[in-house]
PDB file of C-alpha atoms in Angstrom:
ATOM      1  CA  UNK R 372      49.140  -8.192 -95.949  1.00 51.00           C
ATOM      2  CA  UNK R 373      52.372  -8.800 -93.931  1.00 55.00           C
ATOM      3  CA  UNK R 374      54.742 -11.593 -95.091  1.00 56.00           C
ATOM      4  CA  UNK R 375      54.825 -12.748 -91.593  1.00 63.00           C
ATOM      5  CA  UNK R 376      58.706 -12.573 -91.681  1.00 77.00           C
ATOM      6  CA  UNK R 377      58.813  -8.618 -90.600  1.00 87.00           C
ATOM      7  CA  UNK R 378      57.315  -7.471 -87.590  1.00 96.00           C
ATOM      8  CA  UNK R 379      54.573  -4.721 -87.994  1.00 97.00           C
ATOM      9  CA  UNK R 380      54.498  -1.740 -86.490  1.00 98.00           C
ATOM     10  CA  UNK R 381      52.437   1.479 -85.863  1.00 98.00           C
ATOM     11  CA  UNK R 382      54.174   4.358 -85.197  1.00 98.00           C
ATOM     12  CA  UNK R 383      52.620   7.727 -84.588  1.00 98.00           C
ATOM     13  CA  UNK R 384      54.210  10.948 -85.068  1.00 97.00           C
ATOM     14  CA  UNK R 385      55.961   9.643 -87.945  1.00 96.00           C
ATOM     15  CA  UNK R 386      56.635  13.022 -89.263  1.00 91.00           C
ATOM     16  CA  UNK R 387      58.656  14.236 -86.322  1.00 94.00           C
ATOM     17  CA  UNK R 388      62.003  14.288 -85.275  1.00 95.00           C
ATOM     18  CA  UNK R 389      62.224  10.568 -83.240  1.00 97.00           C
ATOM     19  CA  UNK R 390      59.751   9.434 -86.163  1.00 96.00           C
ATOM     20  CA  UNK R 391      61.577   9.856 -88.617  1.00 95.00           C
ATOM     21  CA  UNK R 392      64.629   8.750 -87.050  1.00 96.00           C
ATOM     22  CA  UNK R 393      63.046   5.315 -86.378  1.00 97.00           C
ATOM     23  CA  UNK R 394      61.758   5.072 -90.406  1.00 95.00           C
ATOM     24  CA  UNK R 395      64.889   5.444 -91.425  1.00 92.00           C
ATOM     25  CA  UNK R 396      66.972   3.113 -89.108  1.00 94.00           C
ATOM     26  CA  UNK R 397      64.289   0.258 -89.480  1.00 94.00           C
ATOM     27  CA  UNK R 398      62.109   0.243 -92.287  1.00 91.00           C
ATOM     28  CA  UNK R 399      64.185  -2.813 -93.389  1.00 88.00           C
ATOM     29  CA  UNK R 400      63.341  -4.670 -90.299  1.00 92.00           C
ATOM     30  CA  UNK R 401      59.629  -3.793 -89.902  1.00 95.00           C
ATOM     31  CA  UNK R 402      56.580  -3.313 -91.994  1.00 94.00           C
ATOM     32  CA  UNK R 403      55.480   0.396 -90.584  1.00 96.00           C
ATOM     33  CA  UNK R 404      52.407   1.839 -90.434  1.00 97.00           C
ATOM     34  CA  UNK R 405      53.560   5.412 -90.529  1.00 96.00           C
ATOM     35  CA  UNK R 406      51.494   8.010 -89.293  1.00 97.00           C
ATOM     36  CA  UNK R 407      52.018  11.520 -89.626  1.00 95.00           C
ATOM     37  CA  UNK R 408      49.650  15.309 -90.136  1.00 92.00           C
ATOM     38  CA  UNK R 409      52.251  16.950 -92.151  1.00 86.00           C
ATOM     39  CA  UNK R 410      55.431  16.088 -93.719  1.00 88.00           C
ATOM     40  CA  UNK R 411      56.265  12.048 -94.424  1.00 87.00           C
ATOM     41  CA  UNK R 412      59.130  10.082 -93.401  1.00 85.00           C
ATOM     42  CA  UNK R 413      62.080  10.383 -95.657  1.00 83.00           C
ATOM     43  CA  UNK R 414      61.768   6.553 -96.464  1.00 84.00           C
ATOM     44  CA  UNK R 415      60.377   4.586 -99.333  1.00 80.00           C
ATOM     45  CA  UNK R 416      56.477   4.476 -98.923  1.00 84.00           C
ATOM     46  CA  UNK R 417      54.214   4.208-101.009  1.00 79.00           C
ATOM     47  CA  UNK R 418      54.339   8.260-101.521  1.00 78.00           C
ATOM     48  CA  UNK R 419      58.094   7.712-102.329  1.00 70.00           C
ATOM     49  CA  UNK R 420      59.865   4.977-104.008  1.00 66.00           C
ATOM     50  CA  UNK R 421      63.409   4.905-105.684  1.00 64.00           C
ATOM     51  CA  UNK R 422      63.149   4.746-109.612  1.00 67.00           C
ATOM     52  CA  UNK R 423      66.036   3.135-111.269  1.00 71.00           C
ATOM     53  CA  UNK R 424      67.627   5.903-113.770  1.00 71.00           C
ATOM     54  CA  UNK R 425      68.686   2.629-115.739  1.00 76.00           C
ATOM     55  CA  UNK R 426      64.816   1.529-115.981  1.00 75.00           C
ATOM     56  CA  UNK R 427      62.719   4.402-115.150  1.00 70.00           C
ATOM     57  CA  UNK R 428      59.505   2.762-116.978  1.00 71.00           C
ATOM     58  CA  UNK R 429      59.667  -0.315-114.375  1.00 71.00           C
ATOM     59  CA  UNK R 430      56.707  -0.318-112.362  1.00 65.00           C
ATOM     60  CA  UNK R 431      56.488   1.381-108.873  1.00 61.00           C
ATOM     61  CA  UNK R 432      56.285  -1.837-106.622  1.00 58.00           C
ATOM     62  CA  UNK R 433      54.039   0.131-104.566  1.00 53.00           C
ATOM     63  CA  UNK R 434      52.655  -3.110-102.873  1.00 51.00           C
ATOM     64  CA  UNK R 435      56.203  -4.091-101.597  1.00 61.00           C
ATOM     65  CA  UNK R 436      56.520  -0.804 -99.736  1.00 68.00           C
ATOM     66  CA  UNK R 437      57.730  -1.354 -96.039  1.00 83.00           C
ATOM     67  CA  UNK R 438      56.687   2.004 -94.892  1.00 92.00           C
ATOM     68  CA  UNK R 439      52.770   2.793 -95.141  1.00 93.00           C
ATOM     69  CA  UNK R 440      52.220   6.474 -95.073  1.00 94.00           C
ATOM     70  CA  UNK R 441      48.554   7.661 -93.441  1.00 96.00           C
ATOM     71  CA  UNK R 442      47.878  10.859 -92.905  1.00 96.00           C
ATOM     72  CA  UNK R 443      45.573  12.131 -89.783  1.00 97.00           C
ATOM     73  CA  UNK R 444      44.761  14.389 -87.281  1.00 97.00           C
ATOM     74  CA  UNK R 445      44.469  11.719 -84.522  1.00 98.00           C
ATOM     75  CA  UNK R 446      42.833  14.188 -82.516  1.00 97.00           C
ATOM     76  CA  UNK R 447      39.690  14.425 -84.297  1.00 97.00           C
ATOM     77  CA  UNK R 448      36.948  12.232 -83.719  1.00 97.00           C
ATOM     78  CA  UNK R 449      37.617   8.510 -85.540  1.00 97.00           C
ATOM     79  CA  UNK R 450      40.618   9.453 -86.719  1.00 98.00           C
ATOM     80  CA  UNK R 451      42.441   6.594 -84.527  1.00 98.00           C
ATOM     81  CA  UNK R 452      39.618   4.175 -85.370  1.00 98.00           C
ATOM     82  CA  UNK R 453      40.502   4.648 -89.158  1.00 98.00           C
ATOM     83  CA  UNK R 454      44.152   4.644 -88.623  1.00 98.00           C
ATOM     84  CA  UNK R 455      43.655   0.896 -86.716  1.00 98.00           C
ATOM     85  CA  UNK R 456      41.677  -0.059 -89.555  1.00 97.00           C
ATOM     86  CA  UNK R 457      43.550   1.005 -92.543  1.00 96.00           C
ATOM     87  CA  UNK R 458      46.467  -1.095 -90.740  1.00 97.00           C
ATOM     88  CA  UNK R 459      45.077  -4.226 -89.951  1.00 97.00           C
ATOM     89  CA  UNK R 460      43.469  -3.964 -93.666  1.00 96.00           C
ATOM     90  CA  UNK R 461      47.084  -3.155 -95.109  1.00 93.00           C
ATOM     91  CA  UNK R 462      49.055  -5.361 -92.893  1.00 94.00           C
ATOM     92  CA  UNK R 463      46.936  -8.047 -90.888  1.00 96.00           C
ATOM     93  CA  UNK R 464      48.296  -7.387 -87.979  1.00 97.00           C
ATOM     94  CA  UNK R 465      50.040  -5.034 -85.593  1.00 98.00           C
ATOM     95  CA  UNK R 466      52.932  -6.167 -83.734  1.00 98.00           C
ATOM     96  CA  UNK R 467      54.410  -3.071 -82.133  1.00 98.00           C
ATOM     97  CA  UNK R 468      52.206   0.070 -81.184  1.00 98.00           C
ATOM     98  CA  UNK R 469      54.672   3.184 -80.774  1.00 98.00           C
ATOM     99  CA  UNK R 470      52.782   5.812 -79.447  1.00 98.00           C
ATOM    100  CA  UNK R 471      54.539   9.137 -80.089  1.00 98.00           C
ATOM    101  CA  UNK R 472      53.199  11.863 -81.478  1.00 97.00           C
ATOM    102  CA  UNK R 473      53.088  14.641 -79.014  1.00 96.00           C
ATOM    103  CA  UNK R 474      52.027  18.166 -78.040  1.00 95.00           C
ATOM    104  CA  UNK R 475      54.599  20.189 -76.844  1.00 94.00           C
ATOM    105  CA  UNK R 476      54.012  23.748 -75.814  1.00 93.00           C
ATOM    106  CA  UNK R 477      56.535  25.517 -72.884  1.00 90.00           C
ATOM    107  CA  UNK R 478      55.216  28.120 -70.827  1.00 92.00           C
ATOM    108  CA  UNK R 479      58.511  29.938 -69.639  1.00 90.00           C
ATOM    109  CA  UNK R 480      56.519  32.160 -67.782  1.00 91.00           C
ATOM    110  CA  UNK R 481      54.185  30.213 -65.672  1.00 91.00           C
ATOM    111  CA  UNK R 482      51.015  29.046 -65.736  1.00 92.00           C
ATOM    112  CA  UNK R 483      49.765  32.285 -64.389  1.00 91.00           C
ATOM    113  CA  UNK R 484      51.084  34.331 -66.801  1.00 89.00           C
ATOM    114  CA  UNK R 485      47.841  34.649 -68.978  1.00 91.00           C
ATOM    115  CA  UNK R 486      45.669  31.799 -69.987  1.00 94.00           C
ATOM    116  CA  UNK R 487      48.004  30.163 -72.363  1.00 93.00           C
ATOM    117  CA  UNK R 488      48.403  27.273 -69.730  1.00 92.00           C
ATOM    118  CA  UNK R 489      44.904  26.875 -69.276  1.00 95.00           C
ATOM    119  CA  UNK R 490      44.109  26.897 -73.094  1.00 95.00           C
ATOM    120  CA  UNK R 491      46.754  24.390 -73.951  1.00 96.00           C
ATOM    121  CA  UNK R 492      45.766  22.065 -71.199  1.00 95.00           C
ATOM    122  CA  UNK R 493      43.495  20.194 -73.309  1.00 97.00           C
ATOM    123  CA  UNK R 494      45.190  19.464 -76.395  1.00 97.00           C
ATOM    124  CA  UNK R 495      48.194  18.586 -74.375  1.00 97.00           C
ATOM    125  CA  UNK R 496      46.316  15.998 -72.640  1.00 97.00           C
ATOM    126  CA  UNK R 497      44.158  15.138 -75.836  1.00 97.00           C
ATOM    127  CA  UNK R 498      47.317  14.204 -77.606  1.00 97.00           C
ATOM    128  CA  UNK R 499      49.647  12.775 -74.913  1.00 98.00           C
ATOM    129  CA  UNK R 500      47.268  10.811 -73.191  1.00 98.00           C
ATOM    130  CA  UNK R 501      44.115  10.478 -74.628  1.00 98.00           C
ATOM    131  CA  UNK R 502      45.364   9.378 -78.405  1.00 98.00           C
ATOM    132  CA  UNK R 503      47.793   6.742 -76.818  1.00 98.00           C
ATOM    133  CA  UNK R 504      44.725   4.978 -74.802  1.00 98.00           C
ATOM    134  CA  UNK R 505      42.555   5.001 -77.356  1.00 98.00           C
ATOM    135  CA  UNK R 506      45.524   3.592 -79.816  1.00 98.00           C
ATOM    136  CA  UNK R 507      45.989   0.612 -77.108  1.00 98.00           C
ATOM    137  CA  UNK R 508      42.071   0.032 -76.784  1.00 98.00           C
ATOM    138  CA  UNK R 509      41.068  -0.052 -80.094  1.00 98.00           C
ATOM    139  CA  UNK R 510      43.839  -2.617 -80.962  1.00 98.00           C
ATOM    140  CA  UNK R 511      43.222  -4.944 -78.157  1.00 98.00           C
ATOM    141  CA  UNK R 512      39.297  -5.171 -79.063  1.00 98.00           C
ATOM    142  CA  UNK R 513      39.885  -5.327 -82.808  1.00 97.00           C
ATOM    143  CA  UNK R 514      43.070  -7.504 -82.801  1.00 98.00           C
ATOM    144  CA  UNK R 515      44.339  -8.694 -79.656  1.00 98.00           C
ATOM    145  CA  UNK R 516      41.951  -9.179 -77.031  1.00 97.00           C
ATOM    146  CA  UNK R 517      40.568 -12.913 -78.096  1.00 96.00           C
ATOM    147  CA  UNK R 518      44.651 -13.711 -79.934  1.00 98.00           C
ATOM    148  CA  UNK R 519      46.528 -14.728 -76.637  1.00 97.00           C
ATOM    149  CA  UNK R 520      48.527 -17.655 -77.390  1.00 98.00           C
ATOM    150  CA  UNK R 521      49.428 -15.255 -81.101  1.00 98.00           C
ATOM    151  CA  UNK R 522      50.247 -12.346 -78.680  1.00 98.00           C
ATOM    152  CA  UNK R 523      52.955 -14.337 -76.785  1.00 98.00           C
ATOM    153  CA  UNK R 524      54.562 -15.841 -80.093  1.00 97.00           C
ATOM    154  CA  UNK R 525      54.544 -12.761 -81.641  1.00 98.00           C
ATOM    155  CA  UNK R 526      56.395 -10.919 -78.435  1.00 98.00           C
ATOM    156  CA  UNK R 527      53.457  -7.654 -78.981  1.00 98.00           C
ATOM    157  CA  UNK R 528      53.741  -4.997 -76.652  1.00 98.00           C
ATOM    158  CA  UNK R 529      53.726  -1.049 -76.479  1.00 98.00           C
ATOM    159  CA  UNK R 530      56.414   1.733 -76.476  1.00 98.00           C
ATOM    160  CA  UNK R 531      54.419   4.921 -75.272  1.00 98.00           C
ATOM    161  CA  UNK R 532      57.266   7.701 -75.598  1.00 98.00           C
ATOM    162  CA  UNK R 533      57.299  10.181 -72.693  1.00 97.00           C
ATOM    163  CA  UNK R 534      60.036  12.283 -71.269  1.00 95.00           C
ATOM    164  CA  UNK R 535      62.653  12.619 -68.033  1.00 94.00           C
ATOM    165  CA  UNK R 536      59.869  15.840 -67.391  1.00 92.00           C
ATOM    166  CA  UNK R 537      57.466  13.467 -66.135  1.00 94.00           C
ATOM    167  CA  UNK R 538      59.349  12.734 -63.279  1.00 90.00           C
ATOM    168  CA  UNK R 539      61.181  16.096 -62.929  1.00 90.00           C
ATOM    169  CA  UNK R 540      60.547  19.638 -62.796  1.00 91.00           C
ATOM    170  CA  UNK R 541      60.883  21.503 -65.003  1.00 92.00           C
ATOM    171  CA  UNK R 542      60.456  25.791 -65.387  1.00 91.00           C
ATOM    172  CA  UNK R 543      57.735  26.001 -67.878  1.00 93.00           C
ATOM    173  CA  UNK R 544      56.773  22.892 -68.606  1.00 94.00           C
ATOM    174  CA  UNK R 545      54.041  21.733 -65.901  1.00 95.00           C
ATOM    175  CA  UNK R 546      51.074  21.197 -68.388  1.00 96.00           C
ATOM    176  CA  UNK R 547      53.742  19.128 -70.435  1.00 96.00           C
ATOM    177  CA  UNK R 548      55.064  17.081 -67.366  1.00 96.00           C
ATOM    178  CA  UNK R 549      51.721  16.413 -66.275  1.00 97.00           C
ATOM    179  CA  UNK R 550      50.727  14.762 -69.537  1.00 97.00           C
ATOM    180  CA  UNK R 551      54.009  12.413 -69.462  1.00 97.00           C
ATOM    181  CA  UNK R 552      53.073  11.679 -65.550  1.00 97.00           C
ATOM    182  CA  UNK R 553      49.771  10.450 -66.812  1.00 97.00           C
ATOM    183  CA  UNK R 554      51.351   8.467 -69.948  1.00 98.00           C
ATOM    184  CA  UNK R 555      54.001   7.229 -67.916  1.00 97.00           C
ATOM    185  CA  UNK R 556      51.018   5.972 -65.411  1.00 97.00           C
ATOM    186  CA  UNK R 557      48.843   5.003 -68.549  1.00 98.00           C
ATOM    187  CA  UNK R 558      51.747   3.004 -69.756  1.00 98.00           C
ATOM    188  CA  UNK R 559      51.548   0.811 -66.368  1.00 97.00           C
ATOM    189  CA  UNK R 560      48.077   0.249 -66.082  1.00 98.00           C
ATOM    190  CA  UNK R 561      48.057  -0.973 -69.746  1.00 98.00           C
ATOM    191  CA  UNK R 562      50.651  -3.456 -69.121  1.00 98.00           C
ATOM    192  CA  UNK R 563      48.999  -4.744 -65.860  1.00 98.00           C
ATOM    193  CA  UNK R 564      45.950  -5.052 -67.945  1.00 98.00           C
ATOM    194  CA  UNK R 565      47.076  -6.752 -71.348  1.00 98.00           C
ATOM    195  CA  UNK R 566      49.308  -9.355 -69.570  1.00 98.00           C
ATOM    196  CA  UNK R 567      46.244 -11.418 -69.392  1.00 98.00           C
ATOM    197  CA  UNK R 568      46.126 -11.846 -72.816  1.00 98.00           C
ATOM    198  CA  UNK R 569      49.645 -11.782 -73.655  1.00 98.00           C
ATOM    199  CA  UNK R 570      50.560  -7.594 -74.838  1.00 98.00           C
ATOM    200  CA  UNK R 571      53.120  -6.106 -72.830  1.00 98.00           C
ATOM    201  CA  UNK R 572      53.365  -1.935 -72.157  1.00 98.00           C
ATOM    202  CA  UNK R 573      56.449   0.634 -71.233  1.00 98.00           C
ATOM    203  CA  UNK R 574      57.676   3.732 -71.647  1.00 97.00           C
ATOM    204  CA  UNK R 575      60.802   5.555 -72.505  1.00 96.00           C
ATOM    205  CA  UNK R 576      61.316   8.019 -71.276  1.00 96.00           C
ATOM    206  CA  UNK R 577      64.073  10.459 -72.871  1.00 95.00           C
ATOM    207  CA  UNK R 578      66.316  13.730 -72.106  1.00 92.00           C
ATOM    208  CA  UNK R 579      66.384  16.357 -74.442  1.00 88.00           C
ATOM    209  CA  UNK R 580      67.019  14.614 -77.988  1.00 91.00           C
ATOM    210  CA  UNK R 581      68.580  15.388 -80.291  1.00 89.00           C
ATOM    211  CA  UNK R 582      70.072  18.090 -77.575  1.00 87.00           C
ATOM    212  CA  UNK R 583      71.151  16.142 -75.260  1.00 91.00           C
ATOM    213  CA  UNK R 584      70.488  12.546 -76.689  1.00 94.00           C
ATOM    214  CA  UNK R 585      71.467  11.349 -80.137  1.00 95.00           C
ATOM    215  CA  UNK R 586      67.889  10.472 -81.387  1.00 96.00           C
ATOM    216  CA  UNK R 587      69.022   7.419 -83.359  1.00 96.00           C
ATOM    217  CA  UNK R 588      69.822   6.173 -79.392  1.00 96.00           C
ATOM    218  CA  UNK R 589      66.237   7.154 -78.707  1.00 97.00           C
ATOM    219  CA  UNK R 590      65.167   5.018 -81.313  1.00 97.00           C
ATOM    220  CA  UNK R 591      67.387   2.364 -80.654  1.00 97.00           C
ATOM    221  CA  UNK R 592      65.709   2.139 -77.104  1.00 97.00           C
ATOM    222  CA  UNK R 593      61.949   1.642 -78.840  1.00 98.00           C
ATOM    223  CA  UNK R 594      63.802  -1.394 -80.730  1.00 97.00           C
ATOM    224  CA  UNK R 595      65.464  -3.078 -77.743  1.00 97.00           C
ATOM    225  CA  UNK R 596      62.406  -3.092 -75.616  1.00 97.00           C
ATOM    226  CA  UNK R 597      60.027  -4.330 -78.380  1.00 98.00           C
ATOM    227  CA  UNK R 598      62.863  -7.511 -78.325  1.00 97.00           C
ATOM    228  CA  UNK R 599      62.837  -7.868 -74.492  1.00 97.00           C
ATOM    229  CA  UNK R 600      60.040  -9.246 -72.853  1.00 97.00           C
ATOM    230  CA  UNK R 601      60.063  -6.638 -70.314  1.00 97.00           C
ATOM    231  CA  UNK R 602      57.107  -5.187 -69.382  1.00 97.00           C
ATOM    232  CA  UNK R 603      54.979  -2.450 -66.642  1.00 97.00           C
ATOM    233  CA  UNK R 604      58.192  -0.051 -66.826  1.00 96.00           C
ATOM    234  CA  UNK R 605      59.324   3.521 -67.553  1.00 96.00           C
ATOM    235  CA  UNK R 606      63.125   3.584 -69.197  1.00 95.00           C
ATOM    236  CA  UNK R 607      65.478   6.258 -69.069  1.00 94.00           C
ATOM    237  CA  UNK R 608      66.886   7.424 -72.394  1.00 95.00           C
ATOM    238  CA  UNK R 609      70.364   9.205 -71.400  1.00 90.00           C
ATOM    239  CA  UNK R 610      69.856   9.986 -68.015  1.00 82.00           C
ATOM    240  CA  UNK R 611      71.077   9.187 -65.011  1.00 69.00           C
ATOM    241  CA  UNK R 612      69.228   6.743 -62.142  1.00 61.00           C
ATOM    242  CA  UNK R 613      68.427   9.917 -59.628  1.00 58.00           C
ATOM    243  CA  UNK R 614      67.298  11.693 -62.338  1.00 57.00           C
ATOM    244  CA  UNK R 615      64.490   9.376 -62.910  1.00 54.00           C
ATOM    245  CA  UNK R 616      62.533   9.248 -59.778  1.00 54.00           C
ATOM    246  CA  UNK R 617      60.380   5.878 -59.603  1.00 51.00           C
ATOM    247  CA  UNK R 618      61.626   4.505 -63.152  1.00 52.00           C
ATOM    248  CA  UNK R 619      64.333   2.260 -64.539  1.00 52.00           C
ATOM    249  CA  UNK R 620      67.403   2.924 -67.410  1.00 48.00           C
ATOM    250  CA  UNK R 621      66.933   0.979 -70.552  1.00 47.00           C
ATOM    251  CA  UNK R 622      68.931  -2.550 -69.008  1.00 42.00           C
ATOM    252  CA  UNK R 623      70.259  -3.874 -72.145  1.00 40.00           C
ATOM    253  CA  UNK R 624      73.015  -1.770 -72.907  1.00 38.00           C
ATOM    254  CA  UNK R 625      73.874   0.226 -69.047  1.00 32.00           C
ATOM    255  CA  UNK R 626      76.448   2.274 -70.570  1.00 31.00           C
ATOM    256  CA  UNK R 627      74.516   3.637 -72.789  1.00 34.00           C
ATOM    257  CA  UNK R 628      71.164   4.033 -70.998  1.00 32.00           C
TER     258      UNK R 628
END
């Protein structure tokens, strides 16, 4: 169970680049439900814990562990139902819902160069879109739906992570823009929803990182809108205004967003 004193989070696509990033800037601020398929956060968990050299027979404190390390393939059936309950089991609650594992799959071709487009249409949209949804139902009808007055104390809300390319075009990525159109749509829907009882919803929505973007900013952005109580938007992550048709910059820091 939490302390109370950290918020919780559950972040998806722990294993990636932006996942990872996050672990390791803020595993000292939040409990984290980690979620990753392959490789693990390079953070204490309950996987991996520093051993004193000085002590080396002191006991793991396993329990204490900030970072919470499940593994899944959240595209399978139940997966995100077990994932839900293995964190409000571990935890008691979830504060902050990150949604950002991702399928990411260019076709520099076109889409009518073969069926590649076609085939990776579902998984795209099975990851991007459908995982996040089900993430932000489950929670509200196992957690947050009947907790209003909890919801507002607690500031909870959710970061969906999408990308400049669902609001630009981009050569060979139109199955992956039109994913992050639908998240970035998702994302407002939720948040017109969930104000009733008190969860707020928005979306950042990055350039190229670490390319163009230092990811630790990228992170930095999921942090600064879980503290705002901003809510129904889609934030720029190192772009400009025009490149960002129909969405906002990250206001808090405006020279850096």
């Amino acid at each position: 169970m939490s302390t109370g004193e950290r918020r919780v989070c559950l972040l998806t696509g722990a294993s990636g680049t932006l996942g990872d990033a996050f672990c390791r800037a803020y595993y000292q601020d939040y409990d984290i439900v980690a979620v990753c398929r392959t490789r693990t956060p390079d953070t204490p968990s309950q996987l991996k814990w520093y051993v004193d050299p000085l002590a080396p027979k002191t006991p793991v404190p396993d329990n204490e562990s900030r970072v919470f390390v499940v593994r899944a393939d959240l595209t399978q059936p139940g997966e995100v139902e077990r994932v839900v309950d293995l964190a409000l089991a571990r935890f008691g609650q979830v504060d902050l819902l990150v949604n950002n594992a991702a399928q990411v799959r260019l076709h520099p071709r076109g889409i009518v160069d073969g069926d590649a487009a076609l085939e990776q249409f579902d998984p795209h949209f099975a990851l991007n879109v459908s995982v996040p949804l089900r993430f932000s139902a489950r929670l509200a009808q196992r957690s947050w739906l009947h907790a209003g007055d909890e919801n507002r104390s607690r500031n909870r809300n959710i970061v969906n992570v999408s990308s400049i390319s669902g609001s630009e075009v981009y050569p060979g990525q139109t199955v992956y823009s039109a994913s992050k159109a639908a998240l970035d749509h998702l994302t407002r829907g939720i948040a017109a929803e969930f104000a009733e009882f008190g969860v707020r919803a928005n979306a950042i929505a990055p350039n190229s990182f670490p390319a163009l973007v230092p990811t630790e900013r990228v992170a930095q952005a999921i942090a600064e809108l879980d503290a705002s109580s901003l809510s129904g938007g889609v934030f720029g992550v190192g772009v400009e205004p025009e490149e960002l048709a129909g969405s906002r910059r990250v206001g808090l820091d405006a020279e850096s967003y």
